[in-house]
Structure formats: C-alpha cells, structure tokens
CSV table of C-alpha atoms in Angstrom, one decimal:
chain,number,residue,atom,x,y,z
A,1,MET,CA,-52.0,-23.6,-24.8
A,2,ARG,CA,-51.9,-22.3,-21.3
A,3,ARG,CA,-49.0,-24.7,-20.5
A,4,TYR,CA,-47.2,-23.4,-23.6
A,5,CYS,CA,-47.7,-19.7,-22.5
A,6,VAL,CA,-46.4,-20.5,-19.0
A,7,SER,CA,-43.3,-22.3,-20.4
A,8,LEU,CA,-42.6,-19.3,-22.7
A,9,ILE,CA,-42.9,-16.8,-19.9
A,10,VAL,CA,-40.5,-18.9,-17.7
A,11,LEU,CA,-38.1,-19.2,-20.6
A,12,VAL,CA,-38.1,-15.4,-21.3
A,13,ALA,CA,-37.8,-14.6,-17.6
A,14,THR,CA,-34.9,-17.0,-17.3
A,15,LEU,CA,-33.2,-15.5,-20.3
A,16,VAL,CA,-33.6,-11.9,-19.0
A,17,ILE,CA,-32.3,-12.8,-15.5
A,18,GLY,CA,-29.4,-14.6,-17.1
A,19,ILE,CA,-28.5,-11.6,-19.2
A,20,MET,CA,-28.8,-9.2,-16.3
A,21,TYR,CA,-26.7,-11.4,-14.1
A,22,GLY,CA,-24.1,-11.8,-16.9
A,23,ILE,CA,-23.9,-8.0,-17.1
A,24,SER,CA,-23.5,-7.7,-13.4
A,25,ILE,CA,-20.6,-10.3,-13.4
A,26,TYR,CA,-18.8,-8.3,-16.1
A,27,LYS,CA,-19.4,-4.8,-14.9
A,28,PHE,CA,-19.4,-5.1,-11.1
A,29,GLN,CA,-17.3,-8.3,-10.8
A,30,VAL,CA,-19.7,-10.0,-8.5
A,31,PHE,CA,-19.5,-13.7,-7.7
A,32,PRO,CA,-18.4,-15.8,-9.6
A,33,TYR,CA,-16.3,-13.2,-11.5
A,34,ARG,CA,-12.9,-14.3,-10.1
A,35,TYR,CA,-13.6,-18.0,-10.8
A,36,SER,CA,-14.9,-17.3,-14.3
A,37,GLN,CA,-11.8,-15.2,-14.9
A,38,MET,CA,-9.5,-18.0,-13.7
A,39,ALA,CA,-11.3,-20.5,-16.0
A,40,SER,CA,-10.9,-18.1,-18.9
A,41,ASN,CA,-7.2,-17.6,-18.2
A,42,TYR,CA,-6.8,-21.4,-18.1
A,43,PHE,CA,-8.6,-22.2,-21.3
A,44,HIS,CA,-7.0,-19.3,-23.2
A,45,HIS,CA,-3.5,-19.9,-21.8
A,46,GLU,CA,-1.8,-20.7,-25.1
A,47,GLU,CA,-3.5,-17.8,-26.9
A,48,ALA,CA,-2.5,-15.4,-24.1
A,49,ASP,CA,1.1,-16.5,-24.4
A,50,LEU,CA,1.1,-15.8,-28.1
A,51,SER,CA,-0.5,-12.3,-27.7
A,52,TYR,CA,1.2,-11.1,-24.5
A,53,GLY,CA,4.7,-12.4,-24.3
A,54,PRO,CA,7.6,-12.7,-24.0
A,55,TRP,CA,8.0,-8.9,-23.8
A,56,SER,CA,11.2,-7.3,-22.6
A,57,ILE,CA,12.5,-3.7,-22.2
A,58,GLY,CA,15.0,-1.7,-24.2
A,59,VAL,CA,16.3,1.9,-24.6
A,60,TYR,CA,16.3,3.7,-27.9
A,61,THR,CA,17.8,7.1,-28.8
A,62,GLY,CA,17.5,9.6,-31.6
A,63,SER,CA,18.0,13.1,-32.8
A,64,THR,CA,14.2,13.7,-32.9
A,65,PRO,CA,11.4,12.1,-31.0
A,66,PHE,CA,10.2,10.4,-34.2
A,67,GLU,CA,13.4,8.8,-35.5
A,68,LEU,CA,14.5,6.4,-32.8
A,69,THR,CA,17.0,3.6,-33.2
A,70,ASP,CA,18.5,0.8,-31.2
A,71,PRO,CA,21.9,2.4,-30.5
A,72,GLU,CA,25.3,0.7,-30.5
A,73,GLY,CA,26.2,1.9,-27.0
A,74,ILE,CA,23.3,0.1,-25.4
A,75,SER,CA,22.9,-3.7,-25.2
A,76,ASN,CA,19.1,-4.2,-25.7
A,77,PRO,CA,17.1,-5.6,-24.2
A,78,VAL,CA,18.2,-3.9,-21.0
A,79,LEU,CA,15.7,-5.8,-18.8
A,80,THR,CA,14.0,-9.2,-19.3
A,81,ALA,CA,12.0,-11.6,-17.1
A,82,GLN,CA,15.1,-13.3,-16.0
A,83,ASP,CA,16.3,-10.1,-14.3
A,84,VAL,CA,13.4,-10.3,-11.9
A,85,LYS,CA,14.5,-12.1,-8.8
A,86,ASP,CA,11.7,-11.7,-6.3
A,87,ILE,CA,8.9,-13.5,-8.3
A,88,ASP,CA,8.8,-15.9,-11.2
A,89,ALA,CA,8.1,-13.5,-14.1
A,90,LYS,CA,6.8,-14.4,-17.5
A,91,PHE,CA,7.7,-11.0,-19.0
A,92,VAL,CA,8.4,-7.3,-18.3
A,93,ALA,CA,6.7,-4.5,-20.4
A,94,ASP,CA,5.1,-1.0,-20.4
A,95,PRO,CA,8.2,0.9,-19.2
A,96,PHE,CA,8.1,4.5,-18.0
A,97,MET,CA,11.3,6.4,-17.1
A,98,ALA,CA,12.1,9.1,-14.5
A,99,ILE,CA,15.4,11.0,-14.1
A,100,LYS,CA,16.2,12.5,-10.7
A,101,ASP,CA,19.6,13.9,-9.7
A,102,ASP,CA,21.3,12.4,-12.8
A,103,ARG,CA,20.1,8.9,-11.9
A,104,PHE,CA,17.7,6.9,-14.1
A,105,TYR,CA,14.7,4.9,-12.9
A,106,LEU,CA,12.4,2.6,-14.8
A,107,PHE,CA,8.9,1.5,-13.7
A,108,PHE,CA,7.2,-1.3,-15.5
A,109,GLU,CA,4.7,-4.2,-15.5
A,110,VAL,CA,6.0,-7.6,-14.3
A,111,LEU,CA,3.7,-10.5,-15.2
A,112,ASN,CA,3.7,-13.0,-12.3
A,113,ARG,CA,3.7,-16.5,-13.6
A,114,ALA,CA,2.1,-17.9,-10.5
A,115,ASN,CA,-1.2,-16.1,-11.0
A,116,ASN,CA,-0.9,-14.5,-14.5
A,117,GLN,CA,-1.3,-11.1,-12.9
A,118,GLY,CA,0.6,-7.9,-13.5
A,119,ASP,CA,2.6,-6.3,-10.7
A,120,ILE,CA,4.7,-3.1,-10.8
A,121,GLY,CA,8.5,-3.4,-10.5
A,122,TYR,CA,11.3,-0.9,-10.9
A,123,ALA,CA,15.0,-0.8,-11.9
A,124,GLU,CA,17.8,1.8,-11.5
A,125,SER,CA,20.7,3.0,-13.7
A,126,GLU,CA,23.6,5.4,-13.4
A,127,ASP,CA,23.7,6.2,-17.1
A,128,GLY,CA,20.5,4.9,-18.7
A,129,LYS,CA,22.4,2.1,-20.5
A,130,LYS,CA,23.0,-0.6,-17.9
A,131,TRP,CA,20.1,-1.3,-15.5
A,132,GLU,CA,19.8,-3.1,-12.2
A,133,TYR,CA,16.4,-4.7,-11.3
A,134,LYS,CA,15.4,-3.9,-7.7
A,135,ASN,CA,12.0,-5.4,-6.7
A,136,ILE,CA,8.2,-5.4,-7.0
A,137,LEU,CA,6.8,-2.0,-5.8
A,138,ILE,CA,3.1,-2.5,-6.0
A,139,ASP,CA,1.1,-5.7,-5.8
A,140,GLU,CA,-2.7,-5.6,-5.7
A,141,PRO,CA,-5.3,-8.4,-5.8
A,142,PHE,CA,-6.0,-7.5,-9.5
A,143,HIS,CA,-3.9,-6.9,-12.6
A,144,LEU,CA,-1.7,-3.8,-12.8
A,145,SER,CA,0.2,-2.4,-15.8
A,146,TYR,CA,1.2,0.9,-17.5
A,147,PRO,CA,2.9,2.6,-14.5
A,148,HIS,CA,2.8,6.2,-15.8
A,149,VAL,CA,5.2,8.1,-13.4
A,150,PHE,CA,5.1,11.9,-13.3
A,151,GLN,CA,5.8,14.9,-11.0
A,152,TRP,CA,3.5,17.6,-9.7
A,153,GLU,CA,4.0,20.2,-7.0
A,154,ASN,CA,7.2,18.5,-5.6
A,155,ASN,CA,5.6,15.1,-5.4
A,156,ASP,CA,6.1,12.0,-7.5
A,157,TYR,CA,3.0,10.2,-8.7
A,158,LEU,CA,2.0,7.0,-10.5
A,159,ILE,CA,-1.2,6.3,-12.3
A,160,LEU,CA,-1.8,2.7,-13.3
A,161,GLU,CA,-3.9,0.7,-15.6
A,162,SER,CA,-6.2,-1.3,-13.2
A,163,ASN,CA,-9.1,-2.0,-15.5
A,164,GLU,CA,-10.0,-5.2,-13.7
A,165,ASP,CA,-10.7,-3.0,-10.7
A,166,LEU,CA,-12.9,-0.7,-12.9
A,167,SER,CA,-10.7,2.2,-11.9
A,168,ILE,CA,-7.7,4.4,-12.6
A,169,ARG,CA,-5.6,4.4,-9.4
A,170,LEU,CA,-3.3,7.2,-8.3
A,171,TYR,CA,-0.3,6.5,-6.1
A,172,ARG,CA,2.2,9.0,-4.4
A,173,ALA,CA,5.8,8.3,-3.5
A,174,LYS,CA,6.4,8.2,0.3
A,175,VAL,CA,10.1,7.7,-0.5
A,176,PHE,CA,11.1,7.9,-4.1
A,177,PRO,CA,11.6,5.5,-5.8
A,178,ALA,CA,11.0,2.5,-3.5
A,179,GLU,CA,7.9,3.3,-1.3
A,180,TRP,CA,4.5,4.3,-2.7
A,181,GLU,CA,1.1,4.8,-1.1
A,182,PHE,CA,-2.4,4.6,-2.7
A,183,VAL,CA,-4.0,8.1,-2.8
A,184,LYS,CA,-7.4,7.5,-4.5
A,185,SER,CA,-9.1,6.2,-7.6
A,186,ILE,CA,-9.5,9.3,-9.8
A,187,PHE,CA,-11.8,7.3,-12.2
A,188,ASN,CA,-14.3,4.6,-11.3
A,189,GLY,CA,-16.9,2.4,-13.1
A,190,GLU,CA,-15.4,1.4,-16.4
A,191,HIS,CA,-12.6,-0.7,-18.0
A,192,TYR,CA,-10.0,2.0,-18.5
A,193,VAL,CA,-7.1,0.8,-20.6
A,194,ASP,CA,-3.6,2.5,-20.7
A,195,PRO,CA,-4.5,5.8,-19.1
A,196,SER,CA,-2.1,8.5,-20.3
A,197,ILE,CA,-2.1,11.8,-18.3
A,198,PHE,CA,-0.5,15.2,-19.1
A,199,ARG,CA,-0.9,18.8,-18.2
A,200,TYR,CA,-1.4,21.6,-20.7
A,201,ASN,CA,-2.7,25.2,-20.4
A,202,ASP,CA,-3.2,24.8,-16.7
A,203,THR,CA,-5.5,21.8,-17.2
A,204,TRP,CA,-5.1,18.1,-16.7
A,205,TRP,CA,-5.9,15.9,-19.6
A,206,LEU,CA,-6.2,12.1,-19.7
A,207,PHE,CA,-6.5,9.6,-22.6
A,208,TYR,CA,-7.7,6.0,-22.3
A,209,THR,CA,-9.1,3.3,-24.6
A,210,ASN,CA,-11.5,0.4,-24.1
A,211,PRO,CA,-10.7,-3.3,-23.9
A,212,GLN,CA,-11.5,-3.7,-27.6
A,213,ASN,CA,-8.8,-1.1,-28.5
A,214,ASP,CA,-11.1,0.6,-31.0
A,215,ALA,CA,-12.0,3.9,-29.3
A,216,LEU,CA,-10.0,6.7,-27.7
A,217,ASN,CA,-11.6,8.9,-25.0
A,218,LEU,CA,-10.3,12.2,-23.5
A,219,TYR,CA,-11.2,13.7,-20.1
A,220,TYR,CA,-10.0,16.9,-18.4
A,221,ALA,CA,-9.9,18.4,-14.9
A,222,ASP,CA,-8.8,21.6,-13.3
A,223,GLU,CA,-7.2,19.8,-10.4
A,224,LEU,CA,-5.5,16.4,-10.4
A,225,MET,CA,-7.7,15.1,-7.7
A,226,GLY,CA,-10.7,17.1,-8.7
A,227,ASP,CA,-13.7,16.3,-10.9
A,228,TRP,CA,-12.8,14.8,-14.3
A,229,ARG,CA,-15.2,15.6,-17.2
A,230,PRO,CA,-15.6,13.9,-20.6
A,231,HIS,CA,-14.6,15.8,-23.6
A,232,PRO,CA,-17.6,16.7,-25.8
A,233,MET,CA,-16.0,15.2,-28.9
A,234,ASN,CA,-15.6,11.8,-27.3
A,235,PRO,CA,-14.7,9.3,-28.6
A,236,ILE,CA,-11.8,11.3,-30.1
A,237,VAL,CA,-11.0,8.2,-32.2
A,238,LYS,CA,-13.6,5.5,-32.9
A,239,LEU,CA,-13.7,2.1,-34.6
A,240,ASN,CA,-10.0,2.2,-35.4
A,241,LYS,CA,-7.7,-0.4,-33.8
A,242,HIS,CA,-4.6,1.0,-35.5
A,243,VAL,CA,-4.5,4.3,-33.5
A,244,SER,CA,-6.9,4.1,-30.5
A,245,ARG,CA,-4.7,2.6,-27.8
A,246,PRO,CA,-2.2,4.8,-26.0
A,247,GLY,CA,1.4,3.8,-26.5
A,248,GLY,CA,3.3,5.8,-23.9
A,249,ARG,CA,3.6,9.2,-22.3
A,250,VAL,CA,2.1,12.2,-24.1
A,251,LEU,CA,4.9,14.5,-25.0
A,252,VAL,CA,4.6,18.3,-24.4
A,253,HIS,CA,7.6,19.9,-26.0
A,254,GLU,CA,8.2,23.5,-26.9
A,255,GLY,CA,4.5,24.3,-26.8
A,256,ARG,CA,3.6,21.3,-29.1
A,257,ILE,CA,1.7,18.2,-28.0
A,258,TYR,CA,2.3,14.7,-29.3
A,259,ARG,CA,0.4,11.5,-28.4
A,260,PHE,CA,1.8,8.1,-29.1
A,261,THR,CA,-0.5,5.3,-30.1
A,262,GLN,CA,0.1,1.6,-30.6
A,263,ASP,CA,-1.2,-0.4,-33.6
A,264,THR,CA,-3.3,-3.4,-32.5
A,265,GLU,CA,-4.5,-4.6,-35.9
A,266,PRO,CA,-4.3,-7.3,-37.1
A,267,ARG,CA,-2.8,-8.3,-33.7
A,268,TYR,CA,-1.8,-6.6,-30.4
A,269,GLY,CA,1.3,-4.5,-30.0
A,270,ILE,CA,2.8,-4.3,-33.5
A,271,GLN,CA,4.2,-0.8,-33.6
A,272,VAL,CA,3.8,2.8,-32.4
A,273,PHE,CA,2.8,5.9,-34.3
A,274,ALA,CA,2.9,9.6,-33.3
A,275,PHE,CA,0.1,12.2,-33.7
A,276,GLU,CA,0.5,15.9,-33.2
A,277,ILE,CA,-2.4,17.5,-31.3
A,278,GLU,CA,-3.0,20.7,-33.3
A,279,GLU,CA,-5.9,22.0,-31.3
A,280,LEU,CA,-6.8,21.1,-27.7
A,281,SER,CA,-9.4,22.9,-25.5
A,282,LYS,CA,-12.4,21.9,-23.4
A,283,ASN,CA,-14.6,22.0,-26.4
A,284,THR,CA,-12.4,21.2,-29.4
A,285,TYR,CA,-9.8,18.6,-30.5
A,286,LYS,CA,-7.8,18.2,-33.7
A,287,GLU,CA,-4.8,16.0,-34.5
A,288,LYS,CA,-2.7,14.9,-37.4
A,289,ILE,CA,-0.3,12.0,-37.9
A,290,VAL,CA,3.3,13.0,-37.7
A,291,SER,CA,4.5,10.4,-40.3
A,292,GLU,CA,3.2,7.3,-41.9
A,293,LYS,CA,6.4,5.7,-40.8
A,294,PRO,CA,6.1,4.3,-37.3
A,295,VAL,CA,8.2,5.7,-34.4
A,296,VAL,CA,9.2,2.1,-33.5
A,297,THR,CA,8.2,-1.2,-35.0
A,298,MET,CA,9.1,-4.9,-35.0
A,299,SER,CA,12.6,-5.5,-36.3
A,300,GLY,CA,12.0,-9.0,-37.7
A,301,GLU,CA,14.6,-10.7,-35.5
A,302,GLY,CA,15.9,-10.7,-31.9
A,303,TRP,CA,14.3,-9.2,-28.8
A,304,ASN,CA,11.8,-7.0,-30.7
A,305,ALA,CA,11.2,-9.3,-33.7
A,306,TYR,CA,7.4,-9.6,-33.3
A,307,GLY,CA,6.3,-6.2,-32.0
A,308,MET,CA,6.8,-3.0,-30.1
A,309,HIS,CA,4.1,-1.1,-28.2
A,310,GLN,CA,5.5,1.5,-25.9
A,311,VAL,CA,7.5,4.7,-26.1
A,312,ASP,CA,8.4,6.9,-23.2
A,313,LEU,CA,10.5,9.9,-24.4
A,314,HIS,CA,12.8,12.2,-22.5
A,315,PHE,CA,15.1,14.9,-23.8
A,316,ILE,CA,18.5,14.4,-22.0
A,317,LYS,CA,21.7,16.4,-22.7
A,318,GLY,CA,20.7,17.4,-26.2
A,319,LYS,CA,19.3,14.1,-27.5
A,320,TRP,CA,16.2,12.0,-27.1
A,321,MET,CA,16.1,8.8,-25.0
A,322,ALA,CA,13.1,6.5,-24.9
A,323,ALA,CA,12.2,3.6,-22.8
A,324,VAL,CA,10.6,1.0,-25.2
A,325,ASP,CA,9.5,-2.6,-25.1
A,326,GLY,CA,9.7,-5.4,-27.6
A,327,LYS,CA,8.3,-8.8,-28.2
A,328,CYS,CA,10.2,-11.9,-29.5
A,329,ALA,CA,8.6,-14.2,-32.0
A,330,PRO,CA,6.2,-16.6,-30.3
A,331,SER,CA,8.6,-19.5,-30.6
A,332,SER,CA,11.5,-17.6,-28.9
A,333,SER,CA,12.6,-18.3,-25.4
A,334,ILE,CA,13.3,-15.8,-22.6
A,335,PRO,CA,15.6,-14.0,-22.5
A,336,CYS,CA,15.3,-12.7,-26.0
A,337,LYS,CA,18.7,-12.1,-27.6
A,338,ALA,CA,19.7,-8.7,-29.1
A,339,SER,CA,19.1,-8.2,-32.8
A,340,SER,CA,22.2,-8.5,-35.0
A,341,ALA,CA,20.9,-5.6,-37.2
A,342,LYS,CA,20.7,-2.7,-34.8
A,343,GLY,CA,18.6,0.2,-35.8
A,344,SER,CA,16.6,-1.6,-38.4
A,345,LEU,CA,13.0,-0.8,-38.6
A,346,VAL,CA,10.6,-2.6,-40.9
A,347,ARG,CA,6.9,-2.3,-41.5
C-alpha cells in the first residue's frame, strides 16, 4: 500500500511538473521552444502549405469602400513570390499601402522558404498599377507579418504582428521607405495576432485577435508610446471565427469608423467583411455589419480563387483604391495567373 501511495505521488508530481513546463515552453518560449516549433513546422508542412499559400498581392478599386472590384486597368496580381529577388519566397501577403508625394508604396509579409519565417518587404509604384519589388526591410529572429504603416506627428511608423515574440513591435522610419528602426514593444506577454491601430477622438485604439481567431480584443491609450489599457467590454467579439480576426486597416472617414475582418471559418482567409463602429468610448462599444455581402471574397479561379483576407483602403483622387491579397487553389503554382472574369465576386 505504501509503495502504491509513493508511486501515485511521484506520478502526480511528474504530471504537474510536465504541465507547468509545457505552459512555460508555450508562454515564455524557453528551451526547447525553438526545436519543438521546428519539428511542428516539419511535420505539418503539407497542412501549412494548404492553409497559408500561395498568396499574392493585388489592387482593387471602387466607388465606395464596400464595393470593390478587380479593375480592367490593373493586371492582378501586381506582386507574387517570383517578384522577390533577395530571398527565396514562398508567397507575399498582408499588404499595407502608403502614398507620399504622389508615389505609392506597399509593405507586406514575405514568407522565406529557407526557414518558413515571415519577413517584411516593400515595393514602389508611380501610379499604383505597376509595382516594382525592392527588398526585404525588416528581418527578425522570429516570424513577422501584417506591417501596418501609418503617420503620426511627421513620422512614419510600422506596427507588426510578432506574436512568436509575445509582443507588438513599433518601428519608425529613419529614411522612408527603405530604412526603419525598432522603437519599442508597445504590448508584451501574449500572442497578439494582426494588431490594427487607429486614432479617433484624440485617443489611440488597437484591435487584435488570438491564435484561435475566435476573440477580438480592444485596447486604448492617450499616447502612442504610453500605457495601453484593455477596454472593459473585452472581448469585443468572442467565440466567432467569422468576424474576430482583423483584415486590414481600420478606416476613419468623414467621422465614421469601419473595421474590416476576415472570415476564418471553415478555413483560414476566405473573405473580408466590413463593420461600422457606431459607438466607441473608453467604456462603451457598439458595431453593426455594413452588408452581408463581403467586401472581397474568393473568385473561384485565378490568383484569388481560394481566398482573400486583407483590405487596406485609401481614398485617392475621388475614388477608392485598396491593396488586397488573394490565394490560389492549393493545386496552383506560383505565380498565380489573373482571373479571366475580372470583378467577379462569389460567396
């Protein structure tokens, strides 16, 4: 009996220690996190390929932010992995656009085939139609994506998804667009996915989701580099994979606020919906869907046959232009060819 009790105590202690160590590996990325992550990437290689590539980047236009089409004057996709010359890229995705002095700039994730890690690259254009890839801008020891570019007080900034680092990292342009420096991590301690920042009513606001894509959280701060506080109604959206994950820049236009969200159910990156934020304060939040029709969705053929999951909208010379991304069918090769039926959107 005594031997049985001792064995039971040893078993329970081993189980508790194992659970605590497992939590430490996941949350704090202690040894052997990197090796377990590499093994996971290896054994799930085929599944990852089906879920996360090949993505490419296009440009859509429209008379409203919610009725965007693949225009005749632009040959989509405007950027694919084969345009990347400085590394061997599997795909390009998550585009954010900036316009300065009538010149167009795109910042986006480039997935490096060598280590299956996301880096940040950029491209330039004179007219927003034809783009020239330049080079990788930011390469860290962990995965980067979702390079949300914005301006504040005469400076250009980028915030990135760096959830492997348990942070949201802020970068500032030393020389726009080609030189960036790390400023600080404005968030630490969690897996923050697709952080989307915007300013409204003299306050900074930031959405992010979790790795499960089923909860949307909102934080706010008086200063960009100040203290960020959780909204008391968090999670703003919960247990809903259709509308929890941010899908591009939050649009503040003519006093109204719209957030864009990607549909990740039944699979990742199907389409993007728009929600109007009707009420936003440090204590309240209320939103409504703009339309049951998605802003962008898979076309059924060509470069965006199998999904679309990002919209970055800009109002330029009386019309809307959006940087978007699309995914070929899993059997397609890179580069994905343009669709023969431009402007078609199907559910």
